Amino acid sequence: MRMQQMLRLVPIFLLALLVIKPAYGQGKDQPNSQAASGCRIEAVDYKGWHAQQIANRWVQLIVVPQNGGRLMQASFAGHSYLFVNPKFAGKYLPPSSNQWFNYGGDKLWLLPEGNNDEQHWAGNSDVLDDGPFSFRKLSEGKQCEVELTGPEDPQTGIQFVRTIRLDADSPRIRFHATMKNVTGHTLEWSMQSVSQYNTADPNAPSRFNHNFSTFTPTNRSSTYLNSYHVRFGPAENPAASVRSDGLFTLHYVHMAAELWLDSTEGWLAVVDGSSRYAMVERFRYEENKPYPGKASVIFWTNGPEIKVNSDGEAILSRGDEEDSPYYLEAELNSPLCHLRAGETCEMETEWFPTRVEGDLHNVTDAGVISRPLRATRPQNGKIRLSGSYGVFFIGRLMARIYDEHGAALGTMPVVDVDPTEPVSLETEISPSGKPGRLSLHLEDRNGVDRGLLQEVQVEPMPENR
């Protein structure tokens, strides 16, 4: 009798287990679902490569460790920034001293380049450029960080280690590069971050994008003629200019040229005017340290080269799209590092993807100034604000208001902002007192002040005549 009663209870116990187990499993997996909504790292197939993807709600980074530890693609809000060479997509070719395999993406190089002596890096496809890197996941969830370690290069005596970090709460991308002397003698090299941006027309990839530009501040005490140095290509290059506000501007044209700048402000910006996407690369300029050829920033526009033929005539070496694809290189250099045996040198850089409207006038810690701020005071006692920006963090623009003597009159919220949308400011605020000056700050969702966008005097509204 007892046995029959127990057998009748078995289905009830089994049913209870089926109900309880999923509930327990759900609670146990909750942290993982939170991590998935934050930042995650996972193995993916990318154009035939075995790759690793680092992603949060804004950004997707594709790393291909085998191909020189490259960051092969960086995407923000559905827009892909980097050039990926379709000629070598999904392939791995062992390093060759006779050929350069340009896979695209972003990587680390050495300076000075050349084949003059052993103190110059000959380049081409070698261990540093194409050798397989090891991959290690350091963290995931609130913060994603990976480490890429390259092989020891017997020719240059250098080994690269690079970490890439992406937080869960912003689109900011952080890089930390280490260069180690693996020989038993002293070496001197500079590290270089080389990013190849795609300059093909997004609507017609067989043509180049006619609305693609780069910017960086010139050095007002530059040692270069015209504040920049033409390392390769025509000396009179109409694509390059220095504006009256001191910004160096390079408009992409499909012609091979290399331009060096001794910029000290610590940033460059790449702007696709067609899609209104921008990328700001930030670095720390180290004063009183020598830079290779004095350059902290280098731009390369890819395309046909101007050459002199056997008859002494200048010609444009035209190739097909496969031979001279559409891309522009933005390069950041470290100072020359004097390394004893076993010593290391470090370089830190940051990328900030954002959206912009129109031209670029400046970059701050908080974002990009596209149309400078104007604050005017009409007769109704309000302040009319006008300007255009791209921001680096999600949050809110806050106006700090001061009177003509500099006394604070208070802080007022202006508008909610997101890096995925350009900020077109056309609004009015109603401060108290008699405002004489106003500043715009970006406050993120956690209430952290991310810095000043712009500060201006409050102007009286001009009378209509």
XYZ file of C-alpha atoms in Angstrom:
465
model
C 0.000 0.000 0.000
C 2.793 2.419 0.970
C 4.682 1.537 -2.201
C 1.598 2.330 -4.335
C 1.188 5.690 -2.560
C 4.835 6.559 -3.205
C 4.529 5.642 -6.870
C 1.504 7.941 -7.151
C 3.583 10.797 -5.684
C 6.496 10.364 -8.140
C 4.819 12.300 -11.031
C 4.020 15.134 -8.611
C 7.685 15.321 -7.491
C 8.888 15.249 -11.099
C 6.496 18.033 -12.055
C 7.703 20.113 -9.106
C 11.323 19.623 -10.187
C 10.519 20.755 -13.726
C 8.891 23.906 -12.356
C 11.575 24.675 -9.756
C 14.614 24.015 -11.989
C 13.800 26.619 -14.654
C 13.054 29.176 -11.927
C 16.440 28.484 -10.321
C 18.175 28.479 -13.685
C 16.599 31.815 -14.514
C 17.948 33.372 -11.351
C 21.374 31.852 -11.896
C 21.604 33.160 -15.489
C 20.480 36.668 -14.605
C 24.035 38.086 -14.262
C 24.850 36.742 -17.737
C 21.829 38.472 -19.237
C 22.952 41.684 -17.542
C 26.417 41.214 -19.031
C 24.867 40.655 -22.452
C 23.055 43.989 -22.144
C 26.360 45.644 -21.173
C 29.579 44.757 -22.935
C 30.451 41.358 -24.406
C 33.261 39.525 -26.190
C 32.607 36.591 -28.483
C 34.208 34.605 -31.290
C 32.739 35.424 -34.717
C 33.346 34.763 -38.369
C 34.172 38.018 -40.153
C 34.552 37.876 -43.937
C 36.038 34.394 -43.554
C 38.438 35.276 -40.707
C 38.310 33.666 -37.277
C 37.763 36.879 -35.334
C 36.775 38.211 -31.927
C 34.012 40.798 -31.532
C 33.914 43.335 -28.702
C 30.537 45.059 -28.530
C 28.239 47.270 -26.501
C 24.989 49.010 -27.499
C 26.855 51.563 -29.640
C 30.059 49.988 -30.912
C 31.203 46.733 -32.504
C 34.942 46.059 -32.798
C 36.301 43.188 -34.900
C 39.762 41.914 -33.962
C 41.679 39.424 -36.121
C 44.604 38.242 -33.943
C 46.269 36.072 -36.602
C 46.712 38.936 -39.070
C 49.105 41.116 -37.124
C 46.709 41.606 -34.203
C 44.620 43.983 -36.294
C 41.511 45.809 -35.257
C 39.966 44.999 -38.621
C 36.730 46.958 -38.283
C 35.135 49.509 -35.951
C 31.393 50.140 -36.344
C 29.245 52.720 -34.572
C 25.450 52.965 -34.845
C 25.568 50.747 -37.943
C 28.341 52.723 -39.691
C 31.678 50.994 -40.442
C 34.700 53.290 -40.427
C 37.702 51.228 -41.481
C 38.877 50.028 -44.877
C 38.963 46.245 -45.284
C 40.792 45.145 -48.419
C 38.499 42.793 -50.400
C 41.587 41.436 -52.168
C 42.744 39.737 -48.951
C 39.426 39.291 -47.108
C 39.395 36.112 -45.030
C 42.986 35.254 -45.949
C 46.169 34.797 -43.958
C 49.462 34.962 -45.828
C 52.750 34.289 -44.011
C 55.055 37.335 -43.795
C 57.103 37.919 -46.932
C 59.998 40.367 -47.354
C 59.155 40.755 -51.058
C 55.493 41.810 -50.772
C 53.169 43.834 -48.574
C 49.800 42.303 -47.751
C 47.559 45.238 -46.968
C 44.606 43.682 -45.139
C 43.322 47.080 -43.991
C 42.021 47.913 -40.516
C 44.066 49.432 -37.711
C 47.461 48.233 -36.475
C 50.795 49.155 -34.862
C 53.869 50.065 -36.889
C 57.382 51.384 -36.227
C 59.135 54.617 -37.107
C 61.457 55.712 -38.611
C 60.721 53.818 -41.827
C 63.227 53.103 -44.566
C 65.967 50.722 -45.640
C 68.933 53.025 -44.968
C 70.268 51.008 -42.033
C 69.148 48.855 -39.090
C 67.847 51.953 -37.299
C 65.064 52.177 -39.921
C 62.132 49.770 -40.289
C 61.977 48.358 -43.812
C 58.270 47.605 -43.542
C 56.645 45.362 -46.142
C 55.090 42.198 -44.792
C 57.096 41.151 -41.736
C 56.570 39.703 -38.272
C 55.404 43.024 -36.795
C 52.906 43.748 -39.557
C 51.559 40.270 -40.325
C 52.761 37.872 -37.645
C 50.112 36.043 -35.582
C 49.285 37.670 -32.232
C 47.946 35.792 -29.216
C 44.541 36.847 -27.860
C 43.483 37.035 -24.214
C 40.195 38.207 -22.708
C 40.879 40.353 -19.629
C 37.360 41.403 -18.611
C 33.740 41.414 -19.772
C 30.431 42.885 -18.578
C 30.702 46.441 -17.254
C 33.999 46.754 -19.074
C 35.413 44.720 -21.966
C 39.164 44.511 -22.348
C 41.310 42.251 -24.506
C 45.068 41.819 -24.823
C 46.934 41.130 -28.080
C 50.556 40.017 -27.831
C 52.748 39.892 -30.901
C 55.776 37.703 -31.638
C 59.318 38.872 -30.949
C 60.787 40.378 -34.098
C 64.470 39.391 -34.548
C 65.047 42.119 -37.162
C 63.954 45.157 -35.133
C 64.286 43.593 -31.676
C 60.762 44.706 -30.769
C 57.655 43.001 -29.402
C 54.235 44.687 -29.357
C 51.519 44.191 -26.728
C 48.222 46.021 -27.163
C 45.091 46.173 -25.047
C 41.733 47.392 -26.367
C 39.039 48.482 -23.924
C 35.344 49.226 -24.425
C 33.088 50.180 -21.516
C 29.411 49.260 -21.305
C 28.139 52.813 -20.811
C 29.739 54.787 -23.667
C 31.086 54.450 -27.239
C 34.617 55.496 -26.196
C 37.349 53.048 -27.323
C 40.650 52.987 -25.432
C 44.002 51.602 -26.568
C 47.153 50.910 -24.583
C 50.207 49.897 -26.628
C 53.498 48.616 -25.231
C 56.748 48.277 -27.159
C 59.381 46.040 -25.559
C 63.077 45.700 -26.356
C 63.619 41.922 -26.485
C 67.338 42.147 -27.354
C 70.401 42.434 -25.165
C 71.362 45.910 -26.432
C 69.911 49.440 -26.613
C 67.323 50.372 -29.266
C 65.478 53.527 -30.311
C 62.091 53.365 -32.021
C 58.752 55.184 -32.166
C 55.403 53.391 -32.066
C 52.775 54.330 -34.614
C 49.031 53.724 -34.562
C 47.936 53.366 -38.216
C 44.200 53.520 -39.014
C 42.973 53.011 -42.582
C 39.620 54.763 -43.087
C 37.328 53.739 -45.925
C 36.976 56.611 -48.423
C 34.817 54.824 -51.012
C 31.487 56.420 -51.849
C 28.944 54.560 -49.666
C 26.358 54.730 -52.460
C 28.761 53.832 -55.291
C 31.813 51.929 -53.961
C 33.486 52.025 -57.387
C 33.964 55.789 -56.864
C 35.595 57.666 -54.006
C 33.786 59.794 -51.453
C 34.134 63.449 -52.481
C 33.049 64.674 -49.054
C 35.639 63.067 -46.786
C 38.090 65.173 -44.745
C 40.519 65.050 -41.848
C 41.459 67.766 -39.367
C 44.124 68.418 -36.760
C 45.340 71.637 -35.092
C 48.594 73.033 -36.442
C 51.475 73.948 -34.178
C 51.671 77.751 -34.031
C 55.432 77.378 -33.463
C 55.777 74.704 -36.150
C 59.208 73.877 -37.508
C 57.612 72.964 -40.854
C 57.101 75.360 -43.715
C 53.376 76.209 -43.948
C 52.905 74.333 -40.616
C 53.078 70.924 -42.313
C 55.622 68.864 -44.235
C 55.018 67.143 -47.575
C 56.815 63.842 -47.172
C 55.450 62.305 -50.381
C 53.448 63.621 -53.302
C 53.142 67.071 -54.870
C 54.358 70.049 -52.833
C 51.413 72.082 -54.107
C 48.555 69.854 -53.022
C 45.188 71.633 -53.312
C 43.611 69.022 -51.039
C 45.662 70.275 -48.057
C 45.274 73.674 -46.418
C 45.602 75.551 -43.138
C 42.505 77.540 -42.217
C 42.496 80.935 -40.551
C 41.551 79.286 -37.236
C 44.760 77.205 -37.343
C 43.155 73.881 -38.280
C 44.941 71.767 -40.869
C 42.394 70.300 -43.277
C 42.979 67.495 -45.752
C 40.216 66.756 -48.234
C 40.491 63.223 -49.626
C 41.410 62.981 -53.294
C 42.463 59.778 -55.016
C 46.175 60.585 -55.188
C 49.129 59.225 -53.224
C 50.378 61.802 -50.725
C 51.882 61.795 -47.233
C 51.710 64.861 -44.977
C 53.425 65.287 -41.600
C 52.395 67.622 -38.780
C 54.025 68.520 -35.466
C 50.613 69.002 -33.840
C 50.621 69.434 -30.049
C 46.905 69.655 -29.175
C 46.456 65.889 -28.917
C 43.693 65.120 -31.405
C 42.795 64.449 -35.002
C 39.333 64.065 -36.508
C 38.092 62.127 -39.525
C 34.756 63.349 -40.911
C 32.570 61.713 -43.548
C 30.429 64.626 -44.665
C 28.201 62.386 -46.782
C 27.000 60.182 -43.918
C 27.681 62.739 -41.138
C 29.770 60.256 -39.148
C 33.022 61.316 -37.487
C 35.813 59.676 -35.521
C 38.049 61.610 -33.157
C 41.404 60.065 -32.211
C 42.995 61.525 -29.086
C 46.564 61.181 -27.857
C 48.874 62.779 -25.319
C 51.570 64.987 -26.797
C 54.745 64.785 -24.722
C 56.666 68.037 -24.703
C 60.460 68.061 -24.595
C 60.613 64.587 -26.134
C 61.800 64.010 -29.711
C 59.317 62.749 -32.291
C 60.377 60.940 -35.493
C 60.965 63.687 -38.049
C 59.254 65.978 -35.478
C 55.866 64.535 -36.536
C 53.168 63.572 -34.038
C 50.449 63.166 -36.710
C 50.716 61.810 -40.268
C 48.067 61.551 -42.986
C 48.318 59.378 -46.090
C 45.876 59.563 -48.990
C 45.971 56.420 -51.100
C 45.768 56.547 -54.869
C 47.858 56.762 -58.058
C 51.386 58.171 -57.719
C 53.001 60.949 -59.702
C 56.166 59.531 -61.280
C 58.779 60.525 -63.848
C 59.127 58.183 -66.827
C 62.304 57.322 -68.749
C 61.791 60.361 -70.993
C 61.746 62.697 -67.996
C 58.017 63.344 -68.228
C 55.740 63.467 -65.192
C 53.013 60.838 -65.373
C 50.261 59.596 -63.093
C 50.707 55.872 -62.495
C 47.152 54.711 -62.943
C 46.067 51.300 -61.731
C 42.714 49.685 -61.261
C 40.709 49.909 -58.055
C 42.357 46.741 -56.755
C 45.848 48.230 -57.098
C 44.999 51.594 -55.514
C 41.887 51.193 -53.350
C 40.113 54.094 -51.696
C 41.381 54.732 -48.181
C 43.028 57.365 -46.030
C 45.478 56.654 -43.227
C 45.399 58.598 -39.959
C 48.608 57.917 -38.031
C 49.530 58.858 -34.458
C 53.172 58.654 -33.380
C 54.770 58.196 -29.988
C 57.976 60.017 -29.118
C 61.174 58.171 -29.912
C 61.788 55.698 -27.081
C 65.369 55.007 -26.006
C 65.088 51.442 -24.683
C 67.724 49.462 -22.888
C 67.577 45.673 -22.960
C 64.231 44.496 -21.545
C 62.779 48.002 -21.162
C 59.341 49.003 -22.425
C 57.689 52.132 -23.789
C 53.951 52.882 -23.721
C 51.443 54.869 -25.754
C 47.790 55.504 -24.906
C 45.170 56.664 -27.395
C 41.375 57.004 -27.386
C 38.751 56.973 -30.124
C 35.416 58.774 -29.906
C 32.866 57.998 -32.652
C 30.081 60.540 -33.056
C 27.746 62.271 -35.538
C 28.259 65.780 -36.911
C 26.430 68.275 -39.080
C 28.469 70.306 -41.536
C 31.983 71.584 -40.888
C 34.335 70.944 -37.957
C 35.715 73.827 -35.901
C 37.160 72.273 -32.762
C 37.279 69.224 -30.492
C 36.904 69.294 -26.702
C 36.732 66.620 -24.002
C 32.946 66.560 -24.405
C 32.550 66.509 -28.179
C 32.966 68.169 -31.565
C 32.035 71.745 -32.430
C 30.451 71.798 -35.865
C 28.730 75.211 -35.798
C 30.028 77.510 -33.039
C 27.748 78.557 -30.217
C 25.938 81.887 -30.217
C 24.085 83.184 -27.172
C 21.919 86.235 -27.837
C 19.572 88.118 -25.539
C 16.277 89.223 -27.114
C 13.980 91.748 -25.433
C 11.883 89.061 -23.696
C 14.591 88.432 -21.062
C 15.455 84.973 -22.368
C 18.722 83.740 -23.947
C 18.560 82.297 -27.422
C 21.125 79.521 -28.042
C 22.282 78.437 -31.498
C 24.996 75.939 -32.458
C 25.753 72.431 -33.720
C 27.726 69.653 -32.036
C 28.625 66.001 -31.957
C 28.878 64.588 -28.428
C 30.978 61.741 -27.032
C 28.645 60.600 -24.227
C 24.917 60.173 -23.730
C 23.506 62.697 -21.296
C 22.409 66.329 -21.186
C 23.855 69.706 -22.139
C 23.891 72.057 -19.157
C 24.209 75.847 -19.395
C 26.268 77.556 -16.694
C 25.364 81.227 -16.557
C 27.434 84.127 -15.189
C 26.832 87.844 -14.902
C 29.107 90.493 -16.408
C 31.293 90.430 -13.263
C 31.763 86.642 -13.388
C 29.379 85.783 -10.551
C 27.490 82.512 -11.076
C 23.775 82.941 -11.743
C 22.964 79.228 -11.810
C 22.884 76.135 -14.030
C 20.071 75.166 -16.383
C 19.409 72.008 -18.449
C 19.314 72.726 -22.186
C 18.768 69.496 -24.151
C 19.241 65.720 -23.885
C 21.954 64.421 -26.217
C 23.191 61.118 -27.634
C 26.385 60.390 -29.636
C 24.325 58.667 -32.345
C 22.602 61.926 -33.353
C 24.039 65.327 -34.311
C 23.027 68.072 -31.871
C 21.417 71.023 -33.635
C 20.817 73.617 -30.964
C 18.070 76.178 -31.608
C 16.386 76.928 -28.301
C 15.753 79.520 -25.597
C 16.346 79.409 -21.842
C 15.065 81.747 -19.123
C 17.810 82.555 -16.622
C 17.536 84.907 -13.673
C 19.582 88.068 -13.236
C 21.548 89.793 -15.992
C 23.626 87.151 -17.793
C 26.835 88.253 -19.453
C 28.566 84.942 -20.131
C 27.471 81.345 -20.728
C 29.172 77.958 -20.978
C 27.862 74.608 -22.222
C 28.919 71.433 -20.393
C 28.029 67.815 -21.091
C 26.737 65.926 -18.059
C 26.424 62.158 -18.565
C 23.629 59.911 -17.286
C 25.518 59.328 -14.017
C 25.768 63.055 -13.351
C 29.480 63.200 -14.231
C 30.626 66.428 -15.873
C 32.324 65.294 -19.106
C 33.689 68.741 -19.846
C 33.162 72.004 -21.625
C 31.819 72.172 -25.163
C 32.026 75.936 -25.552
C 31.935 79.221 -23.633
C 30.744 82.544 -25.107
C 29.666 86.040 -24.168
C 25.927 86.712 -24.218
C 25.288 89.201 -27.033
C 22.380 91.644 -27.249
C 20.014 90.744 -30.074
C 20.739 93.002 -33.055
C 17.900 95.323 -33.970
C 16.041 94.761 -37.231
C 16.414 97.769 -39.533
